[in-house]
Amino acid sequence: MGKRKHSETEDKSSKFTSIVSANIPERTESPILATFPGTQPSSETTFTPFKRNYETSAAKADERVVIGETDKVLFTGSNFGEDSPRGLHCKYYLGVYSKKNQQVTVTPARVLSMRRSVKALTNANNEAINNKSFKLQRANLGMAFGTAKAIKQLRDEERNKVDAEEMLDELSDVQRQVGVNTVNLPSQASLREQVKSSLPLPSFDINADSPENAYDLNSVVTPDELNSIDVKELLKEDSLEGVQNLLPFSRSNFINTKIMQIINSTGKKDRHRLRLLVYLSYLMAYHSRVRRGDLANRERLLSALNNPPAIIVQGLTDRFTENSHRTPIMADKILFYIMVLTLMLSDFKVFPEAIARDLSLKASKAQTLLRNLGCKMEKATAEEANIAGVDPKANLKKAVLVVPLTFPELSKGGKAK
């Protein structure tokens, strides 16, 4: 009884954590939270914030520009103007937890989205703009004061200029540099490293000793995002139709089959695996159902994703958009993350044709994505084809993740004629 009495008289307030505002001097800079859609800078990159050096309104006094650079890339970001983050519906704070005092000290934080630009391309574009401006002035002068023959020649050049520009736009960055300075062309080994670093893949360990350690799940989806997914209603369902009604993307045969296997299994249900499957359903819905105009409209975005938790929406926005826009790189990034999760959920062996069918892609596209993740294509057995629900005579291929990771080699050009 003595021990019980002691626990009853224990101070109940010690169970709660208090939150207080930090006492920061007026001229001290508050912290800045920045997102980096696409390529992440190295940890050695230094970033410098800039503010107005004169008295102004309170709103403009809060505006900041942050700049950081490496030898090849310039990162810029701001919390105002066209480059400011979109769709912020709350204020952000940074907090420090004191275990001794059971207290969290918080301070407001500015939020901005960083954009990157390659220095070599920026210089080349500036030169191109200057050349184009000079040519335009020359053409205007010729059209105003030139002879009939000169005017005809200028019009012919104008008609032919479009095709030349379109062809130039299709050239790769490396090819555009060949005529400028061939001595600066990178080696094949350097190009391979650039290709690997430019692919929008989740964090990976190229020297992993097992497929389970090849890709970092936390770089695909955080534990907080997974824990926000409520699977209680799913576990109550016993029919495929009921499961489909609860999913944001209901027509994935891969997801539906895996979820029904968990529901129909005996014993304790694997809730972690079930949450991963639901998050994969969010990714597929984000790829297939969310249109360009939905990204900047929160109501339409929530409707397309079947009203997910706010942390899921924020995570998708941070990972797969640049200023509320889905660039071609971001579109491929979504597919890479879908393929990685699919591999994790199927013992690192998947059927590209089956996944391509779920996403309305060509099978060749799915195979290319999986090869770029380090998979090798192998012929599936008749038993594996039956499990996948396809005709065993269809010569089905399976993608198998192989470690240590190897990525496709760069093409060395066509055969000599």
Short mmCIF file of N, CA and C in Angstrom, two decimals, residues 77-208:
data_model
loop_
_atom_site.label_atom_id
_atom_site.label_comp_id
_atom_site.label_asym_id
_atom_site.label_seq_id
_atom_site.Cartn_x
_atom_site.Cartn_y
_atom_site.Cartn_z
N GLY A 77 16.96 31.44 -53.11
CA GLY A 77 15.61 31.29 -52.60
C GLY A 77 15.18 32.54 -51.88
N SER A 78 13.86 32.75 -51.80
CA SER A 78 13.33 33.91 -51.09
C SER A 78 11.97 33.56 -50.52
N ASN A 79 11.54 34.34 -49.53
CA ASN A 79 10.21 34.12 -48.94
C ASN A 79 9.21 35.17 -49.40
N PHE A 80 9.47 35.79 -50.57
CA PHE A 80 8.54 36.76 -51.13
C PHE A 80 8.64 36.73 -52.65
N GLY A 81 7.65 37.31 -53.31
CA GLY A 81 7.67 37.36 -54.77
C GLY A 81 7.28 36.04 -55.41
N GLU A 82 7.59 35.91 -56.71
CA GLU A 82 7.19 34.73 -57.48
C GLU A 82 7.86 33.46 -56.99
N ASP A 83 9.07 33.58 -56.42
CA ASP A 83 9.82 32.40 -55.99
C ASP A 83 9.49 31.96 -54.58
N SER A 84 8.56 32.64 -53.91
CA SER A 84 8.24 32.28 -52.53
C SER A 84 7.43 30.98 -52.50
N PRO A 85 7.47 30.23 -51.39
CA PRO A 85 6.69 28.99 -51.27
C PRO A 85 5.20 29.27 -51.41
N ARG A 86 4.50 28.35 -52.07
CA ARG A 86 3.06 28.51 -52.27
C ARG A 86 2.31 27.55 -51.34
N GLY A 87 1.07 27.90 -51.06
CA GLY A 87 0.20 27.00 -50.31
C GLY A 87 0.55 26.87 -48.84
N LEU A 88 1.19 27.88 -48.24
CA LEU A 88 1.48 27.83 -46.81
C LEU A 88 0.25 28.30 -46.04
N HIS A 89 -0.35 27.39 -45.29
CA HIS A 89 -1.57 27.73 -44.56
C HIS A 89 -1.34 27.76 -43.05
N CYS A 90 -0.10 27.84 -42.63
CA CYS A 90 0.20 27.89 -41.21
C CYS A 90 1.55 28.56 -41.00
N LYS A 91 1.86 28.89 -39.76
CA LYS A 91 3.17 29.44 -39.42
C LYS A 91 4.07 28.31 -38.92
N TYR A 92 5.36 28.46 -39.17
CA TYR A 92 6.32 27.43 -38.79
C TYR A 92 7.20 27.94 -37.64
N TYR A 93 7.49 27.03 -36.70
CA TYR A 93 8.34 27.34 -35.56
C TYR A 93 9.41 26.25 -35.43
N LEU A 94 10.57 26.64 -34.93
CA LEU A 94 11.61 25.68 -34.54
C LEU A 94 11.65 25.63 -33.03
N GLY A 95 11.78 24.43 -32.50
CA GLY A 95 11.78 24.27 -31.06
C GLY A 95 12.96 23.45 -30.57
N VAL A 96 13.39 23.72 -29.34
CA VAL A 96 14.46 22.97 -28.67
C VAL A 96 13.87 22.39 -27.39
N TYR A 97 13.99 21.06 -27.24
CA TYR A 97 13.40 20.38 -26.09
C TYR A 97 14.42 20.21 -24.97
N SER A 98 14.07 20.61 -23.78
CA SER A 98 14.91 20.42 -22.60
C SER A 98 14.32 19.28 -21.77
N LYS A 99 15.02 18.16 -21.74
CA LYS A 99 14.53 17.02 -20.99
C LYS A 99 14.53 17.30 -19.49
N LYS A 100 15.51 18.10 -19.06
CA LYS A 100 15.62 18.41 -17.64
C LYS A 100 14.42 19.21 -17.16
N ASN A 101 14.03 20.23 -17.92
CA ASN A 101 12.91 21.09 -17.51
C ASN A 101 11.58 20.66 -18.10
N GLN A 102 11.59 19.60 -18.95
CA GLN A 102 10.38 19.17 -19.66
C GLN A 102 9.72 20.37 -20.33
N GLN A 103 10.52 21.05 -21.14
CA GLN A 103 10.07 22.31 -21.72
C GLN A 103 10.57 22.41 -23.16
N VAL A 104 9.72 22.90 -24.05
CA VAL A 104 10.09 23.15 -25.44
C VAL A 104 10.12 24.66 -25.66
N THR A 105 11.29 25.17 -26.05
CA THR A 105 11.44 26.59 -26.33
C THR A 105 11.36 26.79 -27.84
N VAL A 106 10.39 27.59 -28.31
CA VAL A 106 10.15 27.75 -29.74
C VAL A 106 10.40 29.17 -30.19
N THR A 107 10.73 29.29 -31.46
CA THR A 107 10.90 30.62 -32.07
C THR A 107 10.37 30.57 -33.49
N PRO A 108 9.76 31.65 -34.00
CA PRO A 108 9.24 31.63 -35.37
C PRO A 108 10.36 31.42 -36.38
N ALA A 109 10.02 30.76 -37.49
CA ALA A 109 11.00 30.49 -38.55
C ALA A 109 10.42 30.92 -39.89
N ARG A 110 11.26 31.55 -40.70
CA ARG A 110 10.85 31.89 -42.06
C ARG A 110 10.96 30.64 -42.95
N VAL A 111 10.10 30.58 -43.97
CA VAL A 111 10.08 29.43 -44.87
C VAL A 111 10.32 29.91 -46.29
N LEU A 112 11.21 29.24 -47.00
CA LEU A 112 11.44 29.57 -48.40
C LEU A 112 11.80 28.31 -49.18
N SER A 113 11.67 28.40 -50.49
CA SER A 113 11.98 27.28 -51.38
C SER A 113 13.17 27.66 -52.25
N MET A 114 14.18 26.79 -52.25
CA MET A 114 15.41 27.08 -53.00
C MET A 114 15.27 26.61 -54.45
N ARG A 115 15.89 27.35 -55.34
CA ARG A 115 15.95 26.98 -56.76
C ARG A 115 17.41 26.88 -57.16
N ARG A 116 17.70 25.98 -58.08
CA ARG A 116 19.09 25.78 -58.50
C ARG A 116 19.26 26.18 -59.96
N SER A 117 20.44 26.61 -60.31
CA SER A 117 20.77 26.90 -61.70
C SER A 117 22.22 26.51 -61.93
N VAL A 118 22.48 25.90 -63.08
CA VAL A 118 23.83 25.48 -63.44
C VAL A 118 24.55 26.69 -64.03
N LYS A 119 25.71 27.03 -63.47
CA LYS A 119 26.42 28.25 -63.87
C LYS A 119 26.80 28.24 -65.34
N ALA A 120 27.27 27.09 -65.83
CA ALA A 120 27.72 27.03 -67.22
C ALA A 120 26.56 27.31 -68.17
N LEU A 121 25.37 26.77 -67.84
CA LEU A 121 24.21 26.97 -68.71
C LEU A 121 23.73 28.42 -68.64
N THR A 122 23.82 29.03 -67.44
CA THR A 122 23.39 30.42 -67.29
C THR A 122 24.24 31.35 -68.14
N ASN A 123 25.57 31.13 -68.13
CA ASN A 123 26.47 31.95 -68.95
C ASN A 123 26.18 31.76 -70.43
N ALA A 124 25.93 30.48 -70.82
CA ALA A 124 25.65 30.21 -72.23
C ALA A 124 24.35 30.86 -72.67
N ASN A 125 23.35 30.83 -71.76
CA ASN A 125 22.05 31.45 -72.10
C ASN A 125 22.19 32.96 -72.24
N ASN A 126 23.01 33.60 -71.37
CA ASN A 126 23.21 35.05 -71.47
C ASN A 126 23.87 35.43 -72.78
N GLU A 127 24.86 34.62 -73.21
CA GLU A 127 25.51 34.90 -74.48
C GLU A 127 24.51 34.76 -75.63
N ALA A 128 23.66 33.71 -75.53
CA ALA A 128 22.68 33.50 -76.59
C ALA A 128 21.69 34.66 -76.68
N ILE A 129 21.29 35.18 -75.49
CA ILE A 129 20.34 36.31 -75.48
C ILE A 129 20.97 37.54 -76.11
N ASN A 130 22.25 37.81 -75.78
CA ASN A 130 22.93 38.97 -76.35
C ASN A 130 23.05 38.85 -77.87
N ASN A 131 23.39 37.65 -78.35
CA ASN A 131 23.52 37.43 -79.80
C ASN A 131 22.17 37.62 -80.48
N LYS A 132 21.13 37.10 -79.83
CA LYS A 132 19.80 37.20 -80.44
C LYS A 132 19.35 38.66 -80.51
N SER A 133 19.66 39.45 -79.45
CA SER A 133 19.28 40.87 -79.45
C SER A 133 19.98 41.61 -80.59
N PHE A 134 21.27 41.34 -80.82
CA PHE A 134 22.00 42.00 -81.90
C PHE A 134 21.41 41.63 -83.26
N LYS A 135 21.09 40.34 -83.44
CA LYS A 135 20.54 39.90 -84.71
C LYS A 135 19.17 40.52 -84.97
N LEU A 136 18.38 40.67 -83.89
CA LEU A 136 17.05 41.25 -84.05
C LEU A 136 17.16 42.71 -84.48
N GLN A 137 18.09 43.49 -83.88
CA GLN A 137 18.27 44.88 -84.26
C GLN A 137 18.73 44.99 -85.72
N ARG A 138 19.63 44.10 -86.11
CA ARG A 138 20.14 44.10 -87.49
C ARG A 138 19.01 43.79 -88.48
N ALA A 139 18.14 42.82 -88.10
CA ALA A 139 17.02 42.46 -88.98
C ALA A 139 16.03 43.60 -89.11
N ASN A 140 15.73 44.29 -88.00
CA ASN A 140 14.79 45.41 -88.05
C ASN A 140 15.32 46.54 -88.94
N LEU A 141 16.62 46.79 -88.85
CA LEU A 141 17.24 47.83 -89.67
C LEU A 141 17.17 47.46 -91.15
N GLY A 142 17.42 46.18 -91.44
CA GLY A 142 17.37 45.72 -92.83
C GLY A 142 15.98 45.78 -93.41
N MET A 143 14.95 45.43 -92.60
CA MET A 143 13.57 45.47 -93.08
C MET A 143 13.11 46.90 -93.34
N ALA A 144 13.66 47.86 -92.57
CA ALA A 144 13.23 49.26 -92.72
C ALA A 144 13.94 49.97 -93.87
N PHE A 145 15.23 49.70 -94.08
CA PHE A 145 16.01 50.48 -95.05
C PHE A 145 16.68 49.62 -96.13
N GLY A 146 16.51 48.31 -96.08
CA GLY A 146 17.21 47.45 -97.03
C GLY A 146 16.55 47.44 -98.40
N THR A 147 17.30 46.91 -99.37
CA THR A 147 16.76 46.74 -100.71
C THR A 147 15.76 45.60 -100.73
N ALA A 148 15.04 45.48 -101.84
CA ALA A 148 14.06 44.41 -101.98
C ALA A 148 14.72 43.04 -101.85
N LYS A 149 15.94 42.91 -102.43
CA LYS A 149 16.65 41.64 -102.35
C LYS A 149 17.06 41.33 -100.91
N ALA A 150 17.53 42.36 -100.17
CA ALA A 150 17.94 42.16 -98.78
C ALA A 150 16.74 41.80 -97.90
N ILE A 151 15.59 42.47 -98.17
CA ILE A 151 14.39 42.17 -97.39
C ILE A 151 13.94 40.73 -97.64
N LYS A 152 13.99 40.28 -98.91
CA LYS A 152 13.62 38.89 -99.23
C LYS A 152 14.54 37.90 -98.51
N GLN A 153 15.84 38.21 -98.45
CA GLN A 153 16.79 37.33 -97.78
C GLN A 153 16.51 37.26 -96.28
N LEU A 154 16.16 38.40 -95.68
CA LEU A 154 15.84 38.41 -94.25
C LEU A 154 14.59 37.59 -93.95
N ARG A 155 13.60 37.67 -94.84
CA ARG A 155 12.37 36.89 -94.64
C ARG A 155 12.64 35.39 -94.77
N ASP A 156 13.53 35.04 -95.72
CA ASP A 156 13.90 33.63 -95.87
C ASP A 156 14.60 33.11 -94.62
N GLU A 157 15.49 33.95 -94.07
CA GLU A 157 16.19 33.55 -92.85
C GLU A 157 15.22 33.37 -91.68
N GLU A 158 14.20 34.24 -91.61
CA GLU A 158 13.20 34.17 -90.54
C GLU A 158 12.40 32.87 -90.62
N ARG A 159 12.04 32.48 -91.88
CA ARG A 159 11.28 31.24 -92.05
C ARG A 159 12.11 30.01 -91.67
N ASN A 160 13.40 30.05 -91.95
CA ASN A 160 14.25 28.89 -91.69
C ASN A 160 14.76 28.84 -90.25
N LYS A 161 14.61 29.94 -89.50
CA LYS A 161 15.20 30.03 -88.17
C LYS A 161 14.52 29.10 -87.17
N VAL A 162 13.25 28.82 -87.33
CA VAL A 162 12.50 28.05 -86.35
C VAL A 162 13.04 26.64 -86.22
N ASP A 163 13.24 25.99 -87.36
CA ASP A 163 13.74 24.62 -87.32
C ASP A 163 15.12 24.54 -86.69
N ALA A 164 15.95 25.51 -86.96
CA ALA A 164 17.30 25.50 -86.40
C ALA A 164 17.26 25.62 -84.88
N GLU A 165 16.37 26.48 -84.36
CA GLU A 165 16.28 26.65 -82.91
C GLU A 165 15.73 25.40 -82.24
N GLU A 166 14.74 24.77 -82.89
CA GLU A 166 14.19 23.56 -82.31
C GLU A 166 15.23 22.46 -82.24
N MET A 167 16.05 22.35 -83.27
CA MET A 167 17.11 21.36 -83.26
C MET A 167 18.13 21.66 -82.17
N LEU A 168 18.45 22.94 -81.97
CA LEU A 168 19.41 23.32 -80.95
C LEU A 168 18.90 22.99 -79.56
N ASP A 169 17.60 23.18 -79.33
CA ASP A 169 17.02 22.89 -78.03
C ASP A 169 17.09 21.42 -77.69
N GLU A 170 17.12 20.55 -78.72
CA GLU A 170 17.14 19.13 -78.48
C GLU A 170 18.53 18.61 -78.13
N LEU A 171 19.56 19.40 -78.37
CA LEU A 171 20.92 18.95 -78.08
C LEU A 171 21.14 18.91 -76.59
N SER A 172 21.93 17.97 -76.15
CA SER A 172 22.25 17.88 -74.72
C SER A 172 23.22 18.97 -74.34
N ASP A 173 23.34 19.20 -73.03
CA ASP A 173 24.25 20.25 -72.53
C ASP A 173 25.69 19.97 -72.95
N VAL A 174 26.08 18.70 -72.93
CA VAL A 174 27.46 18.37 -73.29
C VAL A 174 27.71 18.64 -74.76
N GLN A 175 26.74 18.27 -75.62
CA GLN A 175 26.93 18.47 -77.06
C GLN A 175 27.03 19.95 -77.41
N ARG A 176 26.29 20.81 -76.68
CA ARG A 176 26.33 22.25 -76.98
C ARG A 176 27.70 22.84 -76.66
N GLN A 177 28.46 22.19 -75.78
CA GLN A 177 29.75 22.71 -75.40
C GLN A 177 30.88 22.27 -76.34
N VAL A 178 30.61 21.26 -77.20
CA VAL A 178 31.66 20.72 -78.05
C VAL A 178 32.26 21.78 -78.95
N GLY A 179 31.42 22.57 -79.59
CA GLY A 179 31.93 23.58 -80.50
C GLY A 179 32.56 24.76 -79.80
N VAL A 180 32.29 24.91 -78.49
CA VAL A 180 32.83 26.05 -77.75
C VAL A 180 34.24 25.75 -77.23
N ASN A 181 34.38 24.61 -76.59
CA ASN A 181 35.68 24.33 -75.97
C ASN A 181 35.82 22.83 -75.76
N THR A 182 36.39 22.12 -76.72
CA THR A 182 36.46 20.66 -76.66
C THR A 182 37.39 20.18 -75.56
N VAL A 183 38.34 20.98 -75.14
CA VAL A 183 39.27 20.52 -74.12
C VAL A 183 38.59 20.37 -72.77
N ASN A 184 37.42 20.99 -72.58
CA ASN A 184 36.72 20.90 -71.30
C ASN A 184 35.69 19.79 -71.26
N LEU A 185 35.63 18.96 -72.29
CA LEU A 185 34.67 17.87 -72.29
C LEU A 185 34.99 16.88 -71.17
N PRO A 186 33.99 16.47 -70.38
CA PRO A 186 34.24 15.52 -69.30
C PRO A 186 34.51 14.12 -69.83
N SER A 187 35.17 13.32 -69.02
CA SER A 187 35.46 11.94 -69.41
C SER A 187 34.22 11.09 -69.27
N GLN A 188 34.27 9.85 -69.82
CA GLN A 188 33.14 8.94 -69.70
C GLN A 188 32.84 8.63 -68.23
N ALA A 189 33.90 8.43 -67.42
CA ALA A 189 33.70 8.14 -66.00
C ALA A 189 33.01 9.30 -65.30
N SER A 190 33.43 10.54 -65.65
CA SER A 190 32.81 11.72 -65.05
C SER A 190 31.35 11.84 -65.46
N LEU A 191 31.07 11.55 -66.73
CA LEU A 191 29.69 11.61 -67.21
C LEU A 191 28.81 10.61 -66.49
N ARG A 192 29.33 9.41 -66.25
CA ARG A 192 28.55 8.39 -65.55
C ARG A 192 28.20 8.86 -64.14
N GLU A 193 29.16 9.49 -63.47
CA GLU A 193 28.90 10.00 -62.13
C GLU A 193 27.85 11.11 -62.16
N GLN A 194 27.91 11.97 -63.19
CA GLN A 194 26.92 13.04 -63.31
C GLN A 194 25.53 12.49 -63.55
N VAL A 195 25.44 11.44 -64.39
CA VAL A 195 24.14 10.83 -64.68
C VAL A 195 23.55 10.25 -63.40
N LYS A 196 24.38 9.55 -62.61
CA LYS A 196 23.89 8.94 -61.39
C LYS A 196 23.43 10.01 -60.40
N SER A 197 24.18 11.09 -60.28
CA SER A 197 23.83 12.14 -59.33
C SER A 197 22.64 12.97 -59.79
N SER A 198 22.38 13.02 -61.10
CA SER A 198 21.28 13.84 -61.60
C SER A 198 19.94 13.12 -61.58
N LEU A 199 19.96 11.77 -61.51
CA LEU A 199 18.70 11.04 -61.46
C LEU A 199 18.00 11.33 -60.13
N PRO A 200 16.70 11.63 -60.15
CA PRO A 200 15.98 11.97 -58.91
C PRO A 200 15.60 10.72 -58.11
N LEU A 201 16.60 10.01 -57.60
CA LEU A 201 16.38 8.77 -56.85
C LEU A 201 16.33 9.05 -55.36
N PRO A 202 15.68 8.17 -54.58
CA PRO A 202 15.80 8.25 -53.12
C PRO A 202 17.25 7.99 -52.71
N SER A 203 17.58 8.28 -51.46
CA SER A 203 18.93 8.03 -50.96
C SER A 203 19.27 6.54 -51.08
N PHE A 204 20.48 6.26 -51.58
CA PHE A 204 20.86 4.85 -51.78
C PHE A 204 22.30 4.63 -51.33
N ASP A 205 22.61 3.36 -51.07
CA ASP A 205 23.97 2.94 -50.72
C ASP A 205 24.47 2.07 -51.87
N ILE A 206 25.37 2.62 -52.67
CA ILE A 206 25.81 1.91 -53.87
C ILE A 206 26.58 0.64 -53.53
N ASN A 207 27.12 0.57 -52.31
CA ASN A 207 27.89 -0.62 -51.90
C ASN A 207 27.09 -1.51 -50.95
N ALA A 208 25.76 -1.39 -50.98
CA ALA A 208 24.92 -2.19 -50.07
C ALA A 208 25.16 -3.68 -50.28
#
